[in-house]
Structures are given as C-alpha cells and as structure tokens.
C-alpha positions as a Markdown table, in Angstrom:
| # | Residue | x | y | z |
|---|---|---|---|---|
| 1 | Met | -8.8 | 25.9 | 31.4 |
| 2 | Ser | -9.1 | 24.4 | 27.9 |
| 3 | Ser | -12.4 | 22.9 | 27.0 |
| 4 | Phe | -12.8 | 19.1 | 26.8 |
| 5 | Arg | -12.4 | 17.7 | 23.4 |
| 6 | Pro | -13.7 | 14.2 | 23.0 |
| 7 | Ile | -11.4 | 11.6 | 21.4 |
| 8 | Thr | -13.0 | 10.4 | 18.1 |
| 9 | Arg | -11.8 | 7.5 | 16.0 |
| 10 | Asp | -12.9 | 6.6 | 12.5 |
| 11 | Glu | -14.5 | 3.4 | 11.4 |
| 12 | Thr | -11.3 | 1.8 | 10.3 |
| 13 | Glu | -9.8 | 2.1 | 13.7 |
| 14 | Glu | -12.9 | 0.9 | 15.4 |
| 15 | Ala | -13.1 | -2.1 | 13.0 |
| 16 | Trp | -9.5 | -2.9 | 14.0 |
| 17 | Arg | -10.3 | -2.7 | 17.7 |
| 18 | Gln | -13.3 | -5.0 | 17.2 |
| 19 | His | -11.1 | -7.4 | 15.2 |
| 20 | Ile | -8.5 | -7.6 | 18.0 |
| 21 | Gln | -11.3 | -8.1 | 20.6 |
| 22 | Gly | -12.7 | -10.9 | 18.5 |
| 23 | Leu | -9.3 | -12.5 | 18.3 |
| 24 | Leu | -8.9 | -12.3 | 22.1 |
| 25 | Ala | -12.3 | -13.9 | 22.4 |
| 26 | His | -11.1 | -16.8 | 20.2 |
| 27 | Val | -13.3 | -16.0 | 17.4 |
| 28 | Pro | -12.0 | -17.6 | 14.2 |
| 29 | Thr | -10.6 | -15.0 | 11.7 |
| 30 | Ser | -9.4 | -15.5 | 8.2 |
| 31 | Pro | -5.7 | -14.5 | 7.8 |
| 32 | Leu | -6.5 | -13.0 | 4.4 |
| 33 | Asn | -9.1 | -10.7 | 6.0 |
| 34 | Leu | -6.6 | -9.9 | 8.7 |
| 35 | Phe | -4.1 | -8.7 | 6.2 |
| 36 | His | -6.7 | -6.7 | 4.3 |
| 37 | Leu | -7.7 | -5.0 | 7.5 |
| 38 | Leu | -4.0 | -4.4 | 8.2 |
| 39 | His | -3.6 | -2.7 | 4.8 |
| 40 | Arg | -6.5 | -0.3 | 5.7 |
| 41 | Val | -5.1 | 0.5 | 9.1 |
| 42 | Ile | -1.6 | 1.2 | 7.8 |
| 43 | Lys | -3.0 | 3.4 | 5.0 |
| 44 | Asp | -5.2 | 5.3 | 7.5 |
| 45 | Val | -2.5 | 6.0 | 10.1 |
| 46 | Leu | -0.1 | 7.1 | 7.4 |
| 47 | Arg | -2.8 | 9.4 | 5.9 |
| 48 | Lys | -3.5 | 10.9 | 9.4 |
| 49 | Ser | 0.2 | 11.4 | 10.1 |
| 50 | Val | 0.8 | 13.1 | 6.7 |
| 51 | Cys | -2.3 | 15.4 | 7.0 |
| 52 | Leu | -1.7 | 16.4 | 10.6 |
| 53 | Thr | 2.0 | 17.1 | 10.0 |
| 54 | Arg | 1.4 | 19.2 | 6.9 |
| 55 | Glu | -1.3 | 21.2 | 8.7 |
| 56 | Ser | 1.1 | 21.7 | 11.6 |
| 57 | Cys | 3.8 | 22.9 | 9.2 |
| 58 | His | 1.4 | 25.4 | 7.8 |
| 59 | Tyr | 0.6 | 26.9 | 11.2 |
| 60 | Leu | 4.3 | 26.8 | 12.2 |
| 61 | Ser | 5.1 | 28.9 | 9.1 |
| 62 | Glu | 2.2 | 31.3 | 10.0 |
| 63 | Ser | 3.2 | 31.6 | 13.7 |
| 64 | Gly | 5.6 | 34.4 | 13.2 |
| 65 | Val | 8.3 | 32.4 | 15.0 |
| 66 | Ser | 11.4 | 31.6 | 12.9 |
| 67 | Ala | 11.6 | 27.8 | 12.8 |
| 68 | Asp | 12.6 | 27.2 | 9.2 |
| 69 | Gln | 14.8 | 24.2 | 9.9 |
| 70 | Leu | 12.1 | 22.4 | 11.9 |
| 71 | Ile | 9.5 | 23.1 | 9.3 |
| 72 | Gln | 11.8 | 21.9 | 6.5 |
| 73 | Gln | 12.6 | 18.6 | 8.3 |
| 74 | Leu | 9.0 | 17.9 | 9.1 |
| 75 | Ala | 8.0 | 18.6 | 5.5 |
| 76 | Ser | 10.7 | 16.3 | 4.2 |
| 77 | Leu | 9.6 | 13.5 | 6.5 |
| 78 | Thr | 6.0 | 13.9 | 5.4 |
| 79 | Asp | 7.1 | 13.8 | 1.7 |
| 80 | Thr | 8.9 | 10.5 | 2.4 |
| 81 | Leu | 5.7 | 9.0 | 3.9 |
| 82 | Ala | 3.5 | 10.3 | 1.1 |
| 83 | Leu | 5.8 | 9.0 | -1.6 |
| 84 | His | 6.8 | 5.6 | -0.2 |
| 85 | Gly | 4.1 | 4.8 | 2.4 |
| 86 | Asp | 1.7 | 2.8 | 0.3 |
| 87 | Pro | 1.1 | -0.5 | 2.3 |
| 88 | Pro | 1.5 | -3.9 | 0.7 |
| 89 | Leu | -1.3 | -5.4 | -1.3 |
| 90 | Val | -1.9 | -8.9 | -0.1 |
| 91 | Trp | -3.7 | -11.9 | -1.7 |
| 92 | Phe | -3.4 | -15.6 | -1.1 |
| 93 | Ser | -5.4 | -18.7 | -0.6 |
| 94 | Pro | -5.8 | -19.0 | 3.2 |
| 95 | Glu | -5.8 | -22.8 | 3.1 |
| 96 | Arg | -2.4 | -22.8 | 1.4 |
| 97 | Val | -0.7 | -20.9 | 4.3 |
| 98 | Ala | -2.6 | -22.3 | 7.2 |
| 99 | Gly | -0.3 | -23.5 | 10.0 |
| 100 | Pro | 0.4 | -23.0 | 13.7 |
| 101 | Arg | 3.6 | -21.1 | 13.2 |
| 102 | Leu | 2.0 | -18.4 | 11.1 |
| 103 | Ala | -1.1 | -18.3 | 13.3 |
| 104 | Glu | 1.1 | -17.7 | 16.4 |
| 105 | Ser | 3.1 | -15.0 | 14.6 |
| 106 | Leu | 0.0 | -13.2 | 13.5 |
| 107 | Arg | -1.6 | -13.5 | 17.0 |
| 108 | Phe | 1.4 | -12.0 | 18.7 |
| 109 | Gly | 1.9 | -9.4 | 15.9 |
| 110 | Met | -1.7 | -8.2 | 16.2 |
| 111 | Leu | -1.4 | -7.8 | 20.0 |
| 112 | Glu | 1.8 | -5.8 | 19.6 |
| 113 | Leu | 0.4 | -3.7 | 16.8 |
| 114 | Lys | -2.8 | -3.0 | 18.9 |
| 115 | Glu | -0.6 | -1.6 | 21.7 |
| 116 | His | 1.3 | 0.6 | 19.2 |
| 117 | Leu | -2.0 | 1.7 | 17.6 |
| 118 | Asp | -3.5 | 2.7 | 20.9 |
| 119 | Thr | -0.5 | 4.8 | 21.8 |
| 120 | Phe | -0.4 | 6.3 | 18.2 |
| 121 | Leu | -4.0 | 7.5 | 18.7 |
| 122 | Asp | -3.0 | 9.2 | 22.0 |
| 123 | Arg | 0.0 | 10.8 | 20.3 |
| 124 | Lys | -2.1 | 12.0 | 17.5 |
| 125 | Asp | -4.6 | 13.6 | 19.9 |
| 126 | His | -1.8 | 15.3 | 21.8 |
| 127 | Ala | -0.2 | 16.6 | 18.6 |
| 128 | Ala | -3.6 | 18.0 | 17.6 |
| 129 | Glu | -3.9 | 19.8 | 20.9 |
| 130 | Cys | -0.4 | 21.3 | 20.6 |
| 131 | Met | -1.3 | 22.5 | 17.1 |
| 132 | Asp | -4.5 | 24.2 | 18.5 |
| 133 | Ser | -2.3 | 25.8 | 21.2 |
| 134 | Leu | 0.1 | 27.1 | 18.5 |
| 135 | Lys | -2.8 | 28.6 | 16.6 |
| 136 | Ala | -4.1 | 30.3 | 19.7 |
| 137 | Val | -0.7 | 31.5 | 21.2 |
| 138 | Gly | 1.9 | 31.3 | 18.5 |
| 139 | Asn | 5.0 | 31.7 | 20.8 |
| 140 | Lys | 8.3 | 29.8 | 20.9 |
| 141 | Glu | 7.1 | 27.4 | 23.6 |
| 142 | Ser | 4.1 | 26.3 | 21.5 |
| 143 | Val | 6.4 | 25.8 | 18.5 |
| 144 | Leu | 8.6 | 23.5 | 20.6 |
| 145 | Asp | 5.6 | 21.6 | 21.8 |
| 146 | Val | 4.4 | 21.0 | 18.3 |
| 147 | Gly | 7.8 | 19.8 | 17.2 |
| 148 | Arg | 8.1 | 17.5 | 20.1 |
| 149 | Ser | 4.6 | 16.1 | 19.8 |
| 150 | Leu | 5.1 | 15.4 | 16.1 |
| 151 | Tyr | 8.4 | 13.7 | 16.8 |
| 152 | Lys | 6.7 | 11.4 | 19.3 |
| 153 | Leu | 3.8 | 10.8 | 16.8 |
| 154 | His | 6.2 | 9.7 | 14.1 |
| 155 | Phe | 8.3 | 7.6 | 16.4 |
| 156 | Gln | 5.2 | 5.7 | 17.4 |
| 157 | Leu | 4.3 | 5.4 | 13.8 |
| 158 | Leu | 7.7 | 3.8 | 13.2 |
| 159 | Leu | 7.1 | 1.2 | 16.0 |
| 160 | Leu | 3.6 | 0.5 | 14.5 |
| 161 | Leu | 5.0 | -0.1 | 11.0 |
| 162 | Glu | 7.8 | -2.3 | 12.4 |
| 163 | Ser | 5.2 | -4.5 | 14.0 |
| 164 | Ala | 3.2 | -4.7 | 10.8 |
| 165 | Asn | 6.4 | -5.5 | 8.8 |
| 166 | Lys | 7.0 | -8.6 | 11.0 |
| 167 | Met | 3.6 | -9.9 | 10.0 |
| 168 | Phe | 4.2 | -9.4 | 6.3 |
| 169 | Thr | 7.6 | -11.1 | 6.7 |
| 170 | Ala | 6.1 | -14.0 | 8.5 |
| 171 | Leu | 3.5 | -14.4 | 5.7 |
| 172 | Cys | 6.1 | -14.3 | 2.9 |
| 173 | Ser | 8.3 | -16.8 | 4.8 |
| 174 | Thr | 5.4 | -19.2 | 5.2 |
| 175 | Ala | 4.3 | -18.8 | 1.5 |
| 176 | His | 7.9 | -19.6 | 0.3 |
| 177 | Asp | 8.1 | -22.6 | 2.7 |
| 178 | Asn | 4.9 | -23.9 | 1.3 |
| 179 | Gln | 6.3 | -23.5 | -2.2 |
| 180 | Leu | 3.7 | -21.0 | -3.4 |
| 181 | His | 4.5 | -19.0 | -6.6 |
| 182 | Asp | 5.2 | -15.4 | -6.0 |
| 183 | Ile | 3.5 | -13.1 | -8.5 |
| 184 | Ser | 4.0 | -9.9 | -6.5 |
| 185 | Ser | 6.3 | -8.3 | -9.1 |
| 186 | Glu | 3.6 | -8.8 | -11.8 |
| 187 | Val | 1.0 | -7.1 | -9.7 |
| 188 | Ala | 3.4 | -4.3 | -8.7 |
| 189 | Gln | 4.2 | -3.6 | -12.3 |
| 190 | Met | 0.4 | -3.5 | -13.1 |
| 191 | Arg | -0.1 | -1.0 | -10.3 |
| 192 | Gln | 2.7 | 1.2 | -11.8 |
| 193 | Ser | 1.1 | 1.1 | -15.2 |
| 194 | Leu | -2.3 | 2.0 | -13.9 |
| 195 | Ser | -0.8 | 4.8 | -11.9 |
| 196 | His | 0.9 | 6.2 | -15.0 |
| 197 | Ala | -2.4 | 5.9 | -16.9 |
| 198 | Gln | -4.3 | 7.7 | -14.2 |
| 199 | Glu | -1.7 | 10.5 | -14.1 |
| 200 | Glu | -1.9 | 10.9 | -17.9 |
| 201 | Gly | -5.7 | 11.2 | -17.6 |
| 202 | Leu | -5.4 | 13.9 | -14.9 |
| 203 | Glu | -2.9 | 15.8 | -16.9 |
| 204 | Ser | -5.1 | 15.7 | -20.0 |
| 205 | Ser | -8.0 | 16.8 | -17.9 |
| 206 | Asp | -6.0 | 19.7 | -16.5 |
| 207 | Gln | -5.1 | 20.8 | -20.0 |
| 208 | Gly | -8.7 | 20.7 | -21.1 |
| 209 | Thr | -8.2 | 17.6 | -23.3 |
| 210 | Pro | -10.0 | 14.6 | -21.9 |
| 211 | Thr | -8.4 | 11.2 | -22.3 |
| 212 | Pro | -10.4 | 9.3 | -24.9 |
| 213 | Thr | -12.5 | 6.6 | -23.4 |
| 214 | Ala | -15.2 | 4.4 | -24.7 |
| 215 | Ser | -18.8 | 5.6 | -24.2 |
| 216 | Pro | -20.4 | 4.3 | -21.1 |
| 217 | Ser | -22.2 | 1.1 | -21.9 |
| 218 | Pro | -25.0 | -0.4 | -19.8 |
| 219 | Ser | -23.6 | -1.9 | -16.6 |
| 220 | Pro | -22.9 | -5.6 | -17.0 |
| 221 | Leu | -24.3 | -8.2 | -14.7 |
| 222 | Pro | -22.2 | -8.7 | -11.5 |
| 223 | Asp | -20.8 | -12.0 | -12.7 |
| 224 | Gln | -19.7 | -10.4 | -16.0 |
| 225 | Thr | -18.0 | -7.3 | -14.4 |
| 226 | Glu | -15.0 | -9.1 | -12.9 |
| 227 | Ala | -14.4 | -11.0 | -16.2 |
| 228 | Thr | -14.5 | -7.9 | -18.3 |
| 229 | Leu | -12.1 | -6.0 | -16.0 |
| 230 | Val | -9.7 | -9.0 | -15.9 |
| 231 | Glu | -9.7 | -9.1 | -19.7 |
| 232 | Leu | -8.9 | -5.4 | -20.0 |
| 233 | Leu | -6.0 | -5.9 | -17.7 |
| 234 | Gln | -4.7 | -8.9 | -19.5 |
| 235 | Asp | -4.8 | -6.9 | -22.7 |
| 236 | Thr | -2.9 | -4.0 | -21.0 |
| 237 | Gln | -5.7 | -1.6 | -21.7 |
| 238 | Trp | -5.0 | 0.5 | -18.6 |
| 239 | His | -7.0 | 3.6 | -19.5 |
| 240 | Ser | -10.0 | 1.4 | -20.4 |
| 241 | Ala | -9.7 | -0.5 | -17.2 |
| 242 | Leu | -9.6 | 2.7 | -15.1 |
| 243 | His | -12.7 | 4.0 | -16.9 |
| 244 | Phe | -14.5 | 0.7 | -16.5 |
| 245 | Ala | -13.7 | 0.5 | -12.8 |
| 246 | His | -14.8 | 4.1 | -12.3 |
| 247 | His | -18.0 | 3.5 | -14.2 |
| 248 | Asn | -18.8 | 0.4 | -12.2 |
| 249 | Arg | -18.1 | 1.7 | -8.7 |
| 250 | Gly | -20.5 | 0.1 | -6.3 |
| 251 | Met | -20.7 | -3.1 | -8.4 |
| 252 | Trp | -17.8 | -4.9 | -6.7 |
| 253 | Pro | -18.6 | -7.4 | -3.9 |
| 254 | Ser | -17.2 | -6.2 | -0.6 |
| 255 | Glu | -14.8 | -9.1 | -0.3 |
| 256 | Leu | -13.1 | -8.0 | -3.5 |
| 257 | Ile | -12.4 | -4.4 | -2.4 |
| 258 | Ala | -11.7 | -5.0 | 1.3 |
| 259 | Met | -8.5 | -3.0 | 1.1 |
| 260 | Gly | -9.7 | 0.1 | -0.6 |
| 261 | Cys | -12.5 | 2.6 | -0.5 |
| 262 | Glu | -15.0 | 2.9 | -3.3 |
| 263 | Glu | -13.1 | 5.9 | -4.8 |
| 264 | Asp | -9.7 | 4.1 | -4.8 |
| 265 | Asp | -10.0 | 2.7 | -8.3 |
| 266 | Ile | -6.5 | 1.3 | -8.7 |
| 267 | Thr | -6.5 | -0.7 | -5.4 |
| 268 | Asn | -9.9 | -2.0 | -6.3 |
| 269 | Ile | -8.8 | -3.0 | -9.8 |
| 270 | Leu | -5.8 | -4.9 | -8.4 |
| 271 | Ser | -7.9 | -6.5 | -5.8 |
| 272 | Val | -10.3 | -7.9 | -8.4 |
| 273 | Tyr | -7.4 | -9.1 | -10.5 |
| 274 | Cys | -5.7 | -10.8 | -7.6 |
| 275 | Tyr | -8.9 | -12.4 | -6.4 |
| 276 | His | -9.3 | -13.8 | -9.9 |
| 277 | Leu | -5.7 | -15.1 | -10.0 |
| 278 | Val | -5.9 | -16.7 | -6.5 |
| 279 | Arg | -9.2 | -18.4 | -7.4 |
| 280 | Glu | -7.9 | -19.8 | -10.6 |
| 281 | Lys | -4.4 | -20.7 | -9.3 |
| 282 | Pro | -4.5 | -21.3 | -5.5 |
| 283 | Asp | -0.7 | -21.9 | -5.4 |
| 284 | Val | 0.1 | -18.2 | -6.0 |
| 285 | Phe | 0.5 | -15.3 | -3.6 |
| 286 | Val | 0.9 | -11.6 | -3.7 |
| 287 | Val | 2.6 | -9.3 | -1.2 |
| 288 | Thr | 3.7 | -6.2 | -3.0 |
| 289 | Glu | 6.5 | -4.3 | -1.2 |
| 290 | Gln | 7.4 | -7.5 | 0.6 |
| 291 | Asp | 8.9 | -5.4 | 3.4 |
| 292 | Leu | 8.4 | -1.9 | 4.5 |
| 293 | Gly | 12.1 | -1.3 | 4.6 |
| 294 | Gln | 12.2 | 1.7 | 2.4 |
| 295 | Val | 9.6 | 3.7 | 4.3 |
| 296 | Leu | 11.0 | 2.5 | 7.7 |
| 297 | Thr | 14.5 | 3.6 | 6.7 |
| 298 | Gly | 13.2 | 6.9 | 5.4 |
| 299 | Leu | 11.2 | 7.4 | 8.6 |
| 300 | Met | 14.1 | 6.6 | 10.9 |
| 301 | Glu | 16.4 | 8.9 | 9.1 |
| 302 | Gly | 13.8 | 11.6 | 9.0 |
| 303 | Leu | 13.2 | 11.3 | 12.8 |
| 304 | Tyr | 16.9 | 11.9 | 13.4 |
| 305 | Gln | 16.8 | 15.1 | 11.4 |
| 306 | Val | 13.6 | 16.3 | 13.1 |
| 307 | Leu | 15.1 | 15.6 | 16.5 |
| 308 | Gly | 18.2 | 17.6 | 15.5 |
| 309 | Ala | 16.0 | 20.5 | 14.4 |
| 310 | Ile | 14.1 | 20.4 | 17.7 |
| 311 | Lys | 17.3 | 20.4 | 19.7 |
| 312 | Ser | 18.7 | 23.3 | 17.6 |
| 313 | Phe | 15.6 | 25.4 | 18.1 |
| 314 | Asp | 15.5 | 24.6 | 21.8 |
| 315 | Thr | 19.1 | 25.7 | 22.2 |
| 316 | Lys | 18.4 | 28.9 | 20.3 |
| 317 | Val | 15.5 | 29.7 | 22.6 |
| 318 | Gln | 17.6 | 29.0 | 25.7 |
| 319 | Asp | 20.4 | 31.2 | 24.4 |
| 320 | Gln | 17.9 | 34.0 | 23.8 |
| 321 | Arg | 16.6 | 33.7 | 27.3 |
| 322 | Lys | 20.0 | 33.9 | 28.8 |
| 323 | Ala | 20.8 | 37.0 | 26.7 |
| 324 | Asn | 17.7 | 38.7 | 28.0 |
C-alpha cells in the first residue's frame, strides 16, 4: 500500500481560494485586484504544468520503455506553454469600468474558474503520483498512466484558461464600451524591449563581458523611485531600467507589484509604469494579449497530438500482449 502523501498548495492558490470565499461572503473586492490575482494564478498553474510535464518526460526517457512519440508530443506541448503562456498584464481605473454587467461576468467567471482550479489541483496530484509510480516500477502500464494523467492535467488547464479568457474578454468589451483608450500595444512593445535587453545582459554575462551599467547609487526615497523608473522607460533606457529595478528590489509598494514576485523585474517594471499611466490618465487601460487565443489554440492542437500518441502506444502494448 502506498504511503499517504498530503496535498499541499502554495500561497498563490490559497490566496485565490480565500478570494473566492470572500466573494461568496459578499465581501467587496476591487476588480483590478481580482485581475492581478488572476494573473498570478494563471502564471502559477502554467509553471506547475510545464515543470511537472518536463520532469515526467525525463523519467519517461529514463524508464527503459520505448515511448519516443509520447515524449516528443508532451515536450512539444510544454514548449508551447512555456513560449506563449505569459498571462495578460492588466491595469485600469476601477471606477471607469464599474458596472453591473462586468461585475456579474466576473462573479460567474470566478466561480467557474474556481471549479476548474480545484479539479486542476486534483489532476496535478494524480499526475505526480503516476510519475512516482513510473520512477518506482518503470513498466509499460506506468508509462501509459503517466501519459493519460498528463493529458487530463492539460485538458483541465485548457478549461481553466478558457474561463479566464472569458473574463479578460468581458473586461476589454466593457473598457471599449466606456470609450477608454487602449494602450496595451505600447506596454507590450515595452515588455518586448525589456526582454531583449535582459537577454542581451544574460548573454554578455555568459561570455564574461558584463553589460555596462551605472554604478549603484544610494537608494532614492520611495516617492522618488517610481518617478526615476518611469523617466528611464520614457527615455527607452532599457538596460538602465532593468538595473535600477534590480537594485531597488523591495522598495516597491505591494500594490504596484501585485502581479509579480520580487525577482520578476520586467513584470514589476511594467506594473510601476502602468500604475503611473493610469493614475495620470484614468481613461486608459492595459490588457496585453487581449485574448489567450494563441496559447489556447496551441494547447488544443497539442492535446490532440498527445492523445494520438497515447492511443498509438496503447495499441502497441495490446498488440505485444496478443503476440505473447
């Protein structure tokens, strides 16, 4: 009999559960905070899915059982999620989108997403158990169990992302109806520039040539930090902005970096910039990747391929049994 393994959930998932419970208890909740929490939840479940699937692929390849097609399709699916799975960055003035229609859409959307999230956690635990069995036994049945459990995990992820996508769509529709100015493309371009600058810095570091940056100066006062960073961004000084954000980790108020962790400099930089824009111009809104269509399409196509690989492997196993 296998030993009992308690189900553990990290702080992001617990925060989400508490948020849903607060909603059901009719506790007022800012829609902006809701979308920031949604960003964190999506990012977390995607990270879990990618990490668990990659780890499973490793043990599948080490199992001694020939399952190349299944491993290849799972790896391809994981690459799609890792490449296109960054959730939308959302900023707006809550007062400018307030209304019963959006509130009702978000209320139902959160209830639906909670159900999918609960099932996702169960699927994740089951996939982890199947992987543990594969490591211990390493036979064809355990390979099939891993493949099936990962298929179910990613199918549940698809349902979860579809629910989240409805909420992003409802927000964008409301913002356009209220004639808010969409500056999402500007912020998306800024993120791309920061990502390129960060990659250049990593490449220079790998080659032993550090990217030139200004010498660390004394940390500015909290009210000066935001203004300094915004000025660097407006001047397109991407490397300096990254260096400044890294040097001032821990200085940002929690409401400015609600979507990222302290080490996620790019998300934190963009959050500070968007907070500044929305405060200065309340009639703007930001929803980068205004729908999750690309990742949803890639996930759906990948699931078809994974299912085909599972069926092919199962058929091969059945044929071998008949031959024996």
